[in-house]
Tab-separated table of C-alpha atoms in Angstrom:
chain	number	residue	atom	x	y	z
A	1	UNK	CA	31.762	34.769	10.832
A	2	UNK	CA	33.379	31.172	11.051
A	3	UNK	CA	33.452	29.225	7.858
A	4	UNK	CA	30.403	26.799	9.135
A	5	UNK	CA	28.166	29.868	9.554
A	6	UNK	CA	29.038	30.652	5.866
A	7	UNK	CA	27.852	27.864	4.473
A	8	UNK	CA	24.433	27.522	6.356
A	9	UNK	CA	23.911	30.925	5.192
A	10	UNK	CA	24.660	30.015	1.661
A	11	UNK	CA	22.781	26.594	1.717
A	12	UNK	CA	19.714	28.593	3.310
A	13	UNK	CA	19.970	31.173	0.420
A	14	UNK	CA	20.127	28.181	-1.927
A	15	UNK	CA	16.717	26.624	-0.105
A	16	UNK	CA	15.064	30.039	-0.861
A	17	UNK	CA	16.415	30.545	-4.171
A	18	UNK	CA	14.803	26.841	-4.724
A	19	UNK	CA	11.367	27.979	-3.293
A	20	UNK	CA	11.414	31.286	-5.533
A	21	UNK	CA	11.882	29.646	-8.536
A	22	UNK	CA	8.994	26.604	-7.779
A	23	UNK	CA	7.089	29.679	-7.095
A	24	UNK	CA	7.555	31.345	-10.686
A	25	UNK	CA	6.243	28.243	-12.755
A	26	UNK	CA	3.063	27.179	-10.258
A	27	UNK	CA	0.430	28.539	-12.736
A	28	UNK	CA	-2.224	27.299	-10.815
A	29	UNK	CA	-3.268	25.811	-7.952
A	30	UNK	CA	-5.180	22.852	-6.770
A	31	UNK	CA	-7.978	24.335	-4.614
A	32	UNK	CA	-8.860	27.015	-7.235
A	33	UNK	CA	-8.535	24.025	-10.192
A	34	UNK	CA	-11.074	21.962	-7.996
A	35	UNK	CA	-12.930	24.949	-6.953
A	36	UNK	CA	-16.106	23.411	-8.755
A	37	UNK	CA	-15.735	20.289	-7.137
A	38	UNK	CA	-18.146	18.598	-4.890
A	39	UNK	CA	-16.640	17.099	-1.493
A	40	UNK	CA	-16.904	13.584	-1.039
A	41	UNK	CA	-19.698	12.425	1.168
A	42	UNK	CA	-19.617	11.314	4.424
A	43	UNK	CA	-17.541	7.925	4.304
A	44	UNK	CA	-18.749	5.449	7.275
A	45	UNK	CA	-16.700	2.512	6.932
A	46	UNK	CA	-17.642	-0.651	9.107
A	47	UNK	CA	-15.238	-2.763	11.584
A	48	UNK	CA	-15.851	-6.132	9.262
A	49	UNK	CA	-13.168	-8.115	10.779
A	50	UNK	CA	-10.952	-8.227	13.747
A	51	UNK	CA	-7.690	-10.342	14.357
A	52	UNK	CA	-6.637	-11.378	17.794
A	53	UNK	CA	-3.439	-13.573	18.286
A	54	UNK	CA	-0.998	-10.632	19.469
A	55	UNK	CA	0.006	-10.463	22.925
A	56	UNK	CA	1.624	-6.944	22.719
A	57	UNK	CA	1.726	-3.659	20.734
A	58	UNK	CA	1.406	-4.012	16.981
A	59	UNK	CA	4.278	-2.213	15.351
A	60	UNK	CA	3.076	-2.644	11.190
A	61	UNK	CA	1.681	-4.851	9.047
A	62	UNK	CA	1.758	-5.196	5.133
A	63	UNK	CA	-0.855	-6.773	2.780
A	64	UNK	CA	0.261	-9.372	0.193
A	65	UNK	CA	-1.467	-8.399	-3.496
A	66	UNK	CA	-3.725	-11.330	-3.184
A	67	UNK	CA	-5.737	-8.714	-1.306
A	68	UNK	CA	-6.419	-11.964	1.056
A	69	UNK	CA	-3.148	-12.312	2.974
A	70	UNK	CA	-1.649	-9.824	5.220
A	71	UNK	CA	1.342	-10.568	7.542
A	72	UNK	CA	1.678	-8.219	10.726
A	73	UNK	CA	4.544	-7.824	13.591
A	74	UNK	CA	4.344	-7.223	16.971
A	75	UNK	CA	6.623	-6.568	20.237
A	76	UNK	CA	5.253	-9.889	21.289
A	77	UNK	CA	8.142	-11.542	18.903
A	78	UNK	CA	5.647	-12.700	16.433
A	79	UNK	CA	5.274	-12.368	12.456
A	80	UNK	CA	1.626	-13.674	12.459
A	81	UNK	CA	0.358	-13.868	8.374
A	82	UNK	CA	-3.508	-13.433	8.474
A	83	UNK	CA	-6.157	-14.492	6.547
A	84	UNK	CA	-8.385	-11.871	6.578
A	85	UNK	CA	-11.304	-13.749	4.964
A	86	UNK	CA	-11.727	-15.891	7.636
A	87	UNK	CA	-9.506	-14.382	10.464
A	88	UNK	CA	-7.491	-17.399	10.550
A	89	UNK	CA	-3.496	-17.170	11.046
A	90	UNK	CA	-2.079	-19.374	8.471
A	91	UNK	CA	-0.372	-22.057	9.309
A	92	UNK	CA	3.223	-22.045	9.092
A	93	UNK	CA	5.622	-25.266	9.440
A	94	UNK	CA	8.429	-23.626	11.377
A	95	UNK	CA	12.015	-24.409	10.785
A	96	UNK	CA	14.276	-22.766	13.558
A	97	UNK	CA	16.599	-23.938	16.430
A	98	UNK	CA	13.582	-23.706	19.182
A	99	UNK	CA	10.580	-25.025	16.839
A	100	UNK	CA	11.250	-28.650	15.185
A	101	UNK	CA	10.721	-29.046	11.530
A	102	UNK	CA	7.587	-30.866	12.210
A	103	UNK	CA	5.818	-28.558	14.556
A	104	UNK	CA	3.378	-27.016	12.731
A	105	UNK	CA	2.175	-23.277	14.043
A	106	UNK	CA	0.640	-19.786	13.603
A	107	UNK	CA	2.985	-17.574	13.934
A	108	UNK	CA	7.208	-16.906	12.826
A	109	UNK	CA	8.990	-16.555	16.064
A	110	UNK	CA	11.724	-13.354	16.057
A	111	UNK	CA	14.749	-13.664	17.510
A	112	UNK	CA	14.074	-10.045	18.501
A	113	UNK	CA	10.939	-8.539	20.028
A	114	UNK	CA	11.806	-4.860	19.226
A	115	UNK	CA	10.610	-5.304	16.286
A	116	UNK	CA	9.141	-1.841	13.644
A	117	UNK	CA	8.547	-3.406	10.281
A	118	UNK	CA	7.005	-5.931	8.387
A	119	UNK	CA	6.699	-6.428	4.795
A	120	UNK	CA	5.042	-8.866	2.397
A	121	UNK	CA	6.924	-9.663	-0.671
A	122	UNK	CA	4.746	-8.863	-4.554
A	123	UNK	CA	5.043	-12.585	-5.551
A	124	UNK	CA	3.846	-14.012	-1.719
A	125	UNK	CA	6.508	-16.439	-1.612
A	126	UNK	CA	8.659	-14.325	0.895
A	127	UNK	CA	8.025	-12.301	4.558
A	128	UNK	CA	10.681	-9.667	5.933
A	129	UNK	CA	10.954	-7.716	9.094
A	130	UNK	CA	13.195	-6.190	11.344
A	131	UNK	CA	13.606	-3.150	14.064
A	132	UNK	CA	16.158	-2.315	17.096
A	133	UNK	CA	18.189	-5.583	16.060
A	134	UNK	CA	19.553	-3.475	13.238
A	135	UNK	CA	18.815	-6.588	10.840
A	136	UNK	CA	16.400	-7.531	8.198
A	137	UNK	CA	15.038	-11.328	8.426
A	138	UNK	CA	13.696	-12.381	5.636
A	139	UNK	CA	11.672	-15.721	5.625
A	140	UNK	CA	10.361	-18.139	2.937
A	141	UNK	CA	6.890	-19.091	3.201
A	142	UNK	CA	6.947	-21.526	0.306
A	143	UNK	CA	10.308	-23.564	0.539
A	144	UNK	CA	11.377	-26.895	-0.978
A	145	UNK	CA	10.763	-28.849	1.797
A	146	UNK	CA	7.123	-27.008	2.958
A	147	UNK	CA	9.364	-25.305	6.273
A	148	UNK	CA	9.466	-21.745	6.836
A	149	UNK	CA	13.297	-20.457	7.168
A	150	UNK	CA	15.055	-17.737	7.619
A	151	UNK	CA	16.282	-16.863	4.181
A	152	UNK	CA	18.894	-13.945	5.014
A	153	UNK	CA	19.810	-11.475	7.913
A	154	UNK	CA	20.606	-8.489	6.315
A	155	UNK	CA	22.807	-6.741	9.137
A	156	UNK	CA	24.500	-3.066	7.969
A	157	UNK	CA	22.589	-0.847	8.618
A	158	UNK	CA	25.148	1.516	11.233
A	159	UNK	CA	25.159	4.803	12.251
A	160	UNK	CA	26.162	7.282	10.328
A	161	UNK	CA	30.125	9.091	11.529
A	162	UNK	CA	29.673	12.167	9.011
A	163	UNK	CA	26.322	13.404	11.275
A	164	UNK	CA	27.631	15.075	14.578
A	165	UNK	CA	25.091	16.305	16.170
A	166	UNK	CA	22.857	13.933	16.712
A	167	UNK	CA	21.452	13.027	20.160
A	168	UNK	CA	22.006	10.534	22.376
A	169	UNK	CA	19.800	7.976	22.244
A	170	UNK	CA	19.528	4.694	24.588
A	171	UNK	CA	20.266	2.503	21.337
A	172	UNK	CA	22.598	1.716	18.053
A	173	UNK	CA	20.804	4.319	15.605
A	174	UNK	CA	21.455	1.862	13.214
A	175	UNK	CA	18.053	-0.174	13.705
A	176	UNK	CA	15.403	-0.514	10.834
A	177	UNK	CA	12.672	1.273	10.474
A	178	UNK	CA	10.904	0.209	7.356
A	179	UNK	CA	11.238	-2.568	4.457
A	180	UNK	CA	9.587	-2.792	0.873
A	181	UNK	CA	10.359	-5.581	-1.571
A	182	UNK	CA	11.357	-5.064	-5.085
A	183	UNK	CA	10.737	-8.829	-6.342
A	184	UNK	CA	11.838	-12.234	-4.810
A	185	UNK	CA	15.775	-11.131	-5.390
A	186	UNK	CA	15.945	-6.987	-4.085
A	187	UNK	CA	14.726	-5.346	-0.996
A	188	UNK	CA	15.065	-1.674	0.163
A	189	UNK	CA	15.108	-1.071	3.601
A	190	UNK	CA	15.585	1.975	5.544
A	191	UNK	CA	17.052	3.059	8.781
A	192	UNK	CA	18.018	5.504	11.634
A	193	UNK	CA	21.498	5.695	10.277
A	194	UNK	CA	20.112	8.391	7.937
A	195	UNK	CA	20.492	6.403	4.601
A	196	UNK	CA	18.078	3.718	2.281
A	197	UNK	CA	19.910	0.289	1.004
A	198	UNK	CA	19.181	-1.848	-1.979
A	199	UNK	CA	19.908	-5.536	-1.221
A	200	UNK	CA	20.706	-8.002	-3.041
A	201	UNK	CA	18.853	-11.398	-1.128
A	202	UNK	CA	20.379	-14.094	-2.958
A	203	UNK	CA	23.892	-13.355	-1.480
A	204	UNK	CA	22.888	-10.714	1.249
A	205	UNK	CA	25.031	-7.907	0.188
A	206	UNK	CA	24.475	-4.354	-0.313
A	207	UNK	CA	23.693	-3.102	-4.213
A	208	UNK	CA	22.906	0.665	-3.634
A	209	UNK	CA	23.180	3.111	-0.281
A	210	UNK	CA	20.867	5.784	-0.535
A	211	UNK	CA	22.839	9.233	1.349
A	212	UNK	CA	21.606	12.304	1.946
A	213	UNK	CA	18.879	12.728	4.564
A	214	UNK	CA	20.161	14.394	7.974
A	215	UNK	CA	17.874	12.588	9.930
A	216	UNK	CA	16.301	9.020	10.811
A	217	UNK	CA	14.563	7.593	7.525
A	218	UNK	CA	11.546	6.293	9.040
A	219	UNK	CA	9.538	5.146	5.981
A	220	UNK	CA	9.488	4.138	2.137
A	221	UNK	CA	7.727	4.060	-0.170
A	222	UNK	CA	7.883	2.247	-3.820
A	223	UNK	CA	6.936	3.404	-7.183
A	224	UNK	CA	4.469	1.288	-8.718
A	225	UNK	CA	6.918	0.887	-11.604
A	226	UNK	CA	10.137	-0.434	-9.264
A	227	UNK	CA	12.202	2.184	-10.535
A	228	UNK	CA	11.958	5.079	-8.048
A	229	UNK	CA	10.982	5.230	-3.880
A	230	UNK	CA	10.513	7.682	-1.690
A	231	UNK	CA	12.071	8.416	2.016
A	232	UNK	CA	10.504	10.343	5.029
A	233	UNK	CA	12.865	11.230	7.747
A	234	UNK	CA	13.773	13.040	10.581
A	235	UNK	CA	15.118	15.610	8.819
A	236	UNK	CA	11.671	16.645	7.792
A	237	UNK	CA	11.923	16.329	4.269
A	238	UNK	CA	11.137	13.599	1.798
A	239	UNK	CA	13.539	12.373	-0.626
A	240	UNK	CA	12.623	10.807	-4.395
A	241	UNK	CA	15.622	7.977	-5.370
A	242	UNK	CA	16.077	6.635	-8.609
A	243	UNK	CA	17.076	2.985	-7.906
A	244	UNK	CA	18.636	2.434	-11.019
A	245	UNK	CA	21.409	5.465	-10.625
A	246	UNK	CA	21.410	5.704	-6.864
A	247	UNK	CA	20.345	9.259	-7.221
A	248	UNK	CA	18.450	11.677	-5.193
A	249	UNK	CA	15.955	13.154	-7.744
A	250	UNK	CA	13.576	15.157	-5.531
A	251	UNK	CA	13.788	16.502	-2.119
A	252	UNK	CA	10.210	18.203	-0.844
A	253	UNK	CA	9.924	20.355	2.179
A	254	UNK	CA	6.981	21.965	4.614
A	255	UNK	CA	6.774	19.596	7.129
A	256	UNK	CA	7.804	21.124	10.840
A	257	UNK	CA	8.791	17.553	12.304
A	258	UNK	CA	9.593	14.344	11.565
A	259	UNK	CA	8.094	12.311	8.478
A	260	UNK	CA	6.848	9.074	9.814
A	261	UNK	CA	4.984	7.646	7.325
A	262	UNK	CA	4.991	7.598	3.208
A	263	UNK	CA	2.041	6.772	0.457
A	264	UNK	CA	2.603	6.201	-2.936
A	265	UNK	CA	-0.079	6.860	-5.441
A	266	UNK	CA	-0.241	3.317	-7.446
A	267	UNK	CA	-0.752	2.541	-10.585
A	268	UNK	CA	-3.979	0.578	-10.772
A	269	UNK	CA	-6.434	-0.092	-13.263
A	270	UNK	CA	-10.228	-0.020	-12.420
A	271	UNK	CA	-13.271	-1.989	-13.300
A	272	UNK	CA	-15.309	-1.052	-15.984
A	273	UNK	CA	-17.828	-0.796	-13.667
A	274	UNK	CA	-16.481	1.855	-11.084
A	275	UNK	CA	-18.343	4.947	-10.857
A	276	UNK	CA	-16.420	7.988	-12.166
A	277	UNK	CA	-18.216	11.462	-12.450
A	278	UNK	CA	-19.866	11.968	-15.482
A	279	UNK	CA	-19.475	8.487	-17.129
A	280	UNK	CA	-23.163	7.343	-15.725
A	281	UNK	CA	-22.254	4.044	-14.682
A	282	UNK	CA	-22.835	2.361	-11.585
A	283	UNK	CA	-21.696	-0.725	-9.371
A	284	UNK	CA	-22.595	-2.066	-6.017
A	285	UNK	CA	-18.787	-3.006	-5.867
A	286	UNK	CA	-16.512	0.034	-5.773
A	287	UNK	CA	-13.673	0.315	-4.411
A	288	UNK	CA	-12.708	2.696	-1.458
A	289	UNK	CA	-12.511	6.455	-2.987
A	290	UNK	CA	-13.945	4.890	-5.971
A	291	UNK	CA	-17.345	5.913	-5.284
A	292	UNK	CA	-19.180	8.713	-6.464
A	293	UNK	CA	-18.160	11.936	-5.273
A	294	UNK	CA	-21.350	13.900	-5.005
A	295	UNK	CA	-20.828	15.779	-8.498
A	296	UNK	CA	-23.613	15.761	-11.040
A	297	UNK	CA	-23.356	12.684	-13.499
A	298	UNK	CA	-23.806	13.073	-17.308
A	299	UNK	CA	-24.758	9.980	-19.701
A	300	UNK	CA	-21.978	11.562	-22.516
A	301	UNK	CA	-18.110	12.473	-22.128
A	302	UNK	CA	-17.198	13.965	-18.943
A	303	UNK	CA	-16.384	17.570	-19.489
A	304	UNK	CA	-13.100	18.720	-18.772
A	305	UNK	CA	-12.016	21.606	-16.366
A	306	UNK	CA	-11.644	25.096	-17.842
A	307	UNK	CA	-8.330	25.672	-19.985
A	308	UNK	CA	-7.693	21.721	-20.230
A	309	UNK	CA	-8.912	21.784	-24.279
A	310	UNK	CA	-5.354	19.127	-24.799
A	311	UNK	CA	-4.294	16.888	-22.671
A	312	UNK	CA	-0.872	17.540	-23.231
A	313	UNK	CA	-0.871	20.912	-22.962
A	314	UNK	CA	-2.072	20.951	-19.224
A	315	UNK	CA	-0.523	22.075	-16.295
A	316	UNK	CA	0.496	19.076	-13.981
A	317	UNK	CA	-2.283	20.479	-11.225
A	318	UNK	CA	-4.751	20.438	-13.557
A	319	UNK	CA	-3.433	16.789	-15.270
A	320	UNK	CA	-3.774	15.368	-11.621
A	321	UNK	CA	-7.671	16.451	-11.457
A	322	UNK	CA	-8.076	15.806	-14.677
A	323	UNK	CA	-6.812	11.826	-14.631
A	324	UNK	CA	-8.854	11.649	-11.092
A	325	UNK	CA	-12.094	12.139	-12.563
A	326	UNK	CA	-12.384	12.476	-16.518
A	327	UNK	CA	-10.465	9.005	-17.729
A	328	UNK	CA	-12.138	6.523	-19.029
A	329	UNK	CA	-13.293	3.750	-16.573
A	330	UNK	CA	-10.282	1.636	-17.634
A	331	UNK	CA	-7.341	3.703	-17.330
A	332	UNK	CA	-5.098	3.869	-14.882
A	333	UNK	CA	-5.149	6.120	-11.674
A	334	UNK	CA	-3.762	6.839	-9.251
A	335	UNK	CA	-0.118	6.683	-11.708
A	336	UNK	CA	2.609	6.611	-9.421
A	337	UNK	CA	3.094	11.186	-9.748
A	338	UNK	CA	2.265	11.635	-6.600
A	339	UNK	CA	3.231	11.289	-2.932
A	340	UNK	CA	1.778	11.989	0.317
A	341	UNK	CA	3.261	12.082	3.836
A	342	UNK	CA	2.494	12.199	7.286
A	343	UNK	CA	4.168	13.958	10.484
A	344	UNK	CA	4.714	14.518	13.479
A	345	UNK	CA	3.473	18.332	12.959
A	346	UNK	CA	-0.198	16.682	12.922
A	347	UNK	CA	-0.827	17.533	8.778
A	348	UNK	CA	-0.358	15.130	5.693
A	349	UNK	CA	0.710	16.747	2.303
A	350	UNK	CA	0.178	15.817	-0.908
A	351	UNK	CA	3.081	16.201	-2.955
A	352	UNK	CA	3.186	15.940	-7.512
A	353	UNK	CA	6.503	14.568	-8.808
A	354	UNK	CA	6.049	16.410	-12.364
A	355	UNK	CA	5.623	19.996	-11.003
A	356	UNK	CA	7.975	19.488	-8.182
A	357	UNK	CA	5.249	21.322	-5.738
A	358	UNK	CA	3.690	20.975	-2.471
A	359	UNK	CA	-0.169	20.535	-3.498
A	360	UNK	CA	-2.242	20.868	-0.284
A	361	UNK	CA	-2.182	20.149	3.381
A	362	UNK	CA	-4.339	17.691	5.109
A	363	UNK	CA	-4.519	19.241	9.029
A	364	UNK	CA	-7.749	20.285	10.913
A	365	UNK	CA	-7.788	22.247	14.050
A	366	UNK	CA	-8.889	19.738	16.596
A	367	UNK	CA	-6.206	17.598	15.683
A	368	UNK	CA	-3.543	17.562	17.853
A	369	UNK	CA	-1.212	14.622	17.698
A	370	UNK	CA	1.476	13.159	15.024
A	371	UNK	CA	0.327	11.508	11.826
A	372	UNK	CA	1.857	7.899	12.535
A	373	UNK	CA	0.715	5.803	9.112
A	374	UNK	CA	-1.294	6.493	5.672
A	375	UNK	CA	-2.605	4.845	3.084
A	376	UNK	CA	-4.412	6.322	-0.337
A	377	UNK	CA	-7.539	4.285	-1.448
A	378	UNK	CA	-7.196	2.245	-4.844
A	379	UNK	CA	-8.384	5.542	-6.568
A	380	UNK	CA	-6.363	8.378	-4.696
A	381	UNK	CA	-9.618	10.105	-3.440
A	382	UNK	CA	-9.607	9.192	-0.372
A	383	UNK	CA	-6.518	9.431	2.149
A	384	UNK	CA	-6.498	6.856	5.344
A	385	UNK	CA	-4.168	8.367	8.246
A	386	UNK	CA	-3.570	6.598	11.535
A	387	UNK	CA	-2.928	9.384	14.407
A	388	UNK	CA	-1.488	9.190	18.048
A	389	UNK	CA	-5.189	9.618	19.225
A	390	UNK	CA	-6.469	6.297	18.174
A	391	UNK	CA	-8.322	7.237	15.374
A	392	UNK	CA	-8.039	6.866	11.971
A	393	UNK	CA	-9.056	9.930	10.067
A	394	UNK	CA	-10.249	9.930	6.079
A	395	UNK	CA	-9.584	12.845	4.062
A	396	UNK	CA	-11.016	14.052	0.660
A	397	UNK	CA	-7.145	14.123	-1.323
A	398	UNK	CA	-8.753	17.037	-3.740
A	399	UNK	CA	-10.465	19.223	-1.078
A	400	UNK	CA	-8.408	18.498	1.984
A	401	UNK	CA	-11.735	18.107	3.866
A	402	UNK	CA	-12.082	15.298	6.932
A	403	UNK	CA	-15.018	13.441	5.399
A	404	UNK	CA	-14.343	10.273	8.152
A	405	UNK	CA	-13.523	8.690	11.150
A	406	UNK	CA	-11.890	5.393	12.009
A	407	UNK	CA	-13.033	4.375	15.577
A	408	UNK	CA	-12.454	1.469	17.505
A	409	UNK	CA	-8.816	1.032	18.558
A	410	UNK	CA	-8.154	1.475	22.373
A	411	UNK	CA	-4.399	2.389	22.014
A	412	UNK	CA	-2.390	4.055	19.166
A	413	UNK	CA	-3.202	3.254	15.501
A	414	UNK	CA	0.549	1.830	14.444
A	415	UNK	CA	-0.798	1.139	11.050
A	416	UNK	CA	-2.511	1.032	7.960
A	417	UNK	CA	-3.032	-0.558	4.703
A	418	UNK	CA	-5.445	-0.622	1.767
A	419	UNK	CA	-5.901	-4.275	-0.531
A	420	UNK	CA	-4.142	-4.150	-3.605
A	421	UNK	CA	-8.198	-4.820	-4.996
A	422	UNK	CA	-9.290	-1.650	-2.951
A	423	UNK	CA	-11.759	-3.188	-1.367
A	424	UNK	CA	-10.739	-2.986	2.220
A	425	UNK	CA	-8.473	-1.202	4.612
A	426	UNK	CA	-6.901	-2.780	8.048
A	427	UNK	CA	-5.208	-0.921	11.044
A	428	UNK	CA	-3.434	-2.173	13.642
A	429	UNK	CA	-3.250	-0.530	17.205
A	430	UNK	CA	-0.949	-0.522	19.689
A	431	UNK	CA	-4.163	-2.618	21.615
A	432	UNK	CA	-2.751	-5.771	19.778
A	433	UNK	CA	-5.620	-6.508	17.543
A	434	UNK	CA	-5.743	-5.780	13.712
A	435	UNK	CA	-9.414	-5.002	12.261
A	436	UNK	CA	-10.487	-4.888	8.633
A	437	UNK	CA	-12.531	-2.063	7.805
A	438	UNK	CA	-14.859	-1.425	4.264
């Protein structure tokens, strides 16, 4: 046995060694801890808006936490930002080599077409994308002089010399394949060279690499607290990073293909008026998921799930459940423990930080094509996932139950986002239009 075959042996013993011991401390589980849990109802969410302007397959789009703006990018060579109020582009006063200064238009040209991310920065003041041209633009929508610039090309992103065995592909493996902002000054982007970066904007160099996947990283995803992401790749795993050490933290498994999209469970704090089981209160304005879940409602304290008598003193399963339903109207859920991601093996999976564990599977039998974007509503009950078939399906996160259909796209669904307020959802379709759903 040559030395290589030795140590996949050993690392494989080490994977199962790994699984054993998440195995010994899982004292319970989240179908049996939600066992008394009603399904959500059926969720029929209505085509409100639709935005036309792209001439070619929409690759992403981002909202910006106005809840208003959303900026999208297409293989038309556009970076179109939307308002989806009145399904307006904005306009833009263009700053390049082919548009003068005074031109004012709808859209950013790209210098590239190939393009496979987009990303709206926390503050509005800033755009990114980027894709086969191995580079991340990023563009200033509120300069000095009222023009729209490029800002920085962030070009480093290379392939990998360490990974041998990967196949040949018709391009440099170095191209981008997601981008989330930090603030105004940092930027993570990842890439098919197999590694995460933390930039620096104001001088365009690289802080942090993130090594250790085996495969393309295909998407990110952000803590809501800036200090930790998350990484889907090729490799079929998910990574969690600590951005402050440069540290892999967390590596979760199950998935039989590649990871291509990532949803972070946000820390977000709800109107007093949002309907939560048991608290008897009721709005005409609730968020998506934040609606009422077809348990029995009580005018006193919601009562908590069997063996939960202290809060602290729960297991992490049942702490999940237990901050999904019984806090109080004004406390914060979803809190940035948990993670879900979507493959190419046609399932999502919900994954909890805390108790390092796979929670459920989201897969149904009839489905039979990749998972290819996600999004959890504002309060985690609901998960949005765009699939190769067109559709958008909606899953009840607790029960793992399809409880709806998105329908209307003619091509691919590329993407998906929910507002920051949680009062809409858009997709956008390889049929070149965006629509805004609620």
């Amino acid at each position: 046995m040559g030395e290589m075959e030795e140590l996949r042996k050993e690392a494989e013993s080490l994977k199962d060694d790994i699984t054993a011991a998440r195995k010994a401390v899982q004292d319970a589980s989240l179908q049996d801890t939600v066992s008394g849990t009603a399904v959500v109802g059926r969720v029929q969410l209505k085509t409100r808006k639709t935005l036309r302007g792209h001439l070619a397959k929409i690759y992403a789009m981002h909202w910006s936490t106005d809840s208003k703006l959303c900026v999208s990018a297409s293989q038309d060579g556009k970076l179109i930002v939307w308002d989806t109020y009145t399904t307006n582009k904005v306009d833009l006063h263009i700053h390049t080599s082919t548009v003068p200064s005074s031109g004012q238009v709808n859209a950013i040209p790209l210098k590239s077409s190939w393009v496979m991310t987009c990303s709206y920065a926390p503050s509005g003041n800033m755009v990114a994308c980027g894709g086969l041209d191995n580079m991340c633009s990023i563009y200033n929508l509120k300069g000095k002089d009222g023009n729209v610039k490029v800002m920085r090309e962030l070009a480093a992103h290379t392939a990998d010399p360490h990974i041998t065995d990967r196949p040949v592909v018709p391009y440099d493996p170095g191209y981008l394949s997601c981008c989330r902002f930090l603030s105004d000054a940092e930027i993570i982007t990842s890439s098919g060279d197999c590694t995460c970066v933390l930039w620096d904007i104001e001088t365009g160099s690289q802080k942090t690499v993130f090594a250790g996947h085996m495969g393309d990283c295909m998407s990110l995803g952000v803590s809501p607290d800036f200090s930790t992401f998350i990484s889907g790749a090729c490799d079929c795993t998910a990574k969690l990073w600590d951005i402050r050490e440069g540290q892999c933290r967390q590596t979760f498994s199950g998935h039989e293909s590649d990871i291509n999209a990532i949803g972070v469970m946000k820390q977000t704090r709800f109107m007093s008026s949002v309907v939560f089981p048991g608290t008897g209160s009721e709005s005409n304005r609730t968020p998506l998921g934040g609606g009422d879940s077809g348990a029995s409602r009580n005018t006193g304290s919601p009562e908590r799930p069997a063996g939960s008598d202290h809060g602290p003193e729960l297991s992490s399963i049942l702490r999940l459940v237990w901050e999904c339903y019984c806090s109080g109207a004004n406390k914060f859920f979803p809190n940035g423990n948990a993670v879900i991601t979507g493959s190419d093996d046609a399932t999502c999976k919900l994954y909890d930080l805390r108790s390092d564990q796979e929670l459920i599977t989201y897969q149904d039998s009839s489905i039979m094509c990749g998972v290819t974007s996600l999004a959890p509503s504002l309060s985690g009950r609901l998960i949005l996932a765009g699939y190769d078939d067109f559709n958008c399906n909606i899953w009840d996160s607790l029960k793992a139950e399809r409880v709806g259909v998105l329908a209307g796209h003619d091509n691919r669904v590329s993407c998906i986002g929910v507002s920051a307020d949680g009062m809409a959802c858009c997709t956008g379709s390889w049929d070149s239009f965006l629509k805004i759903w609620n």
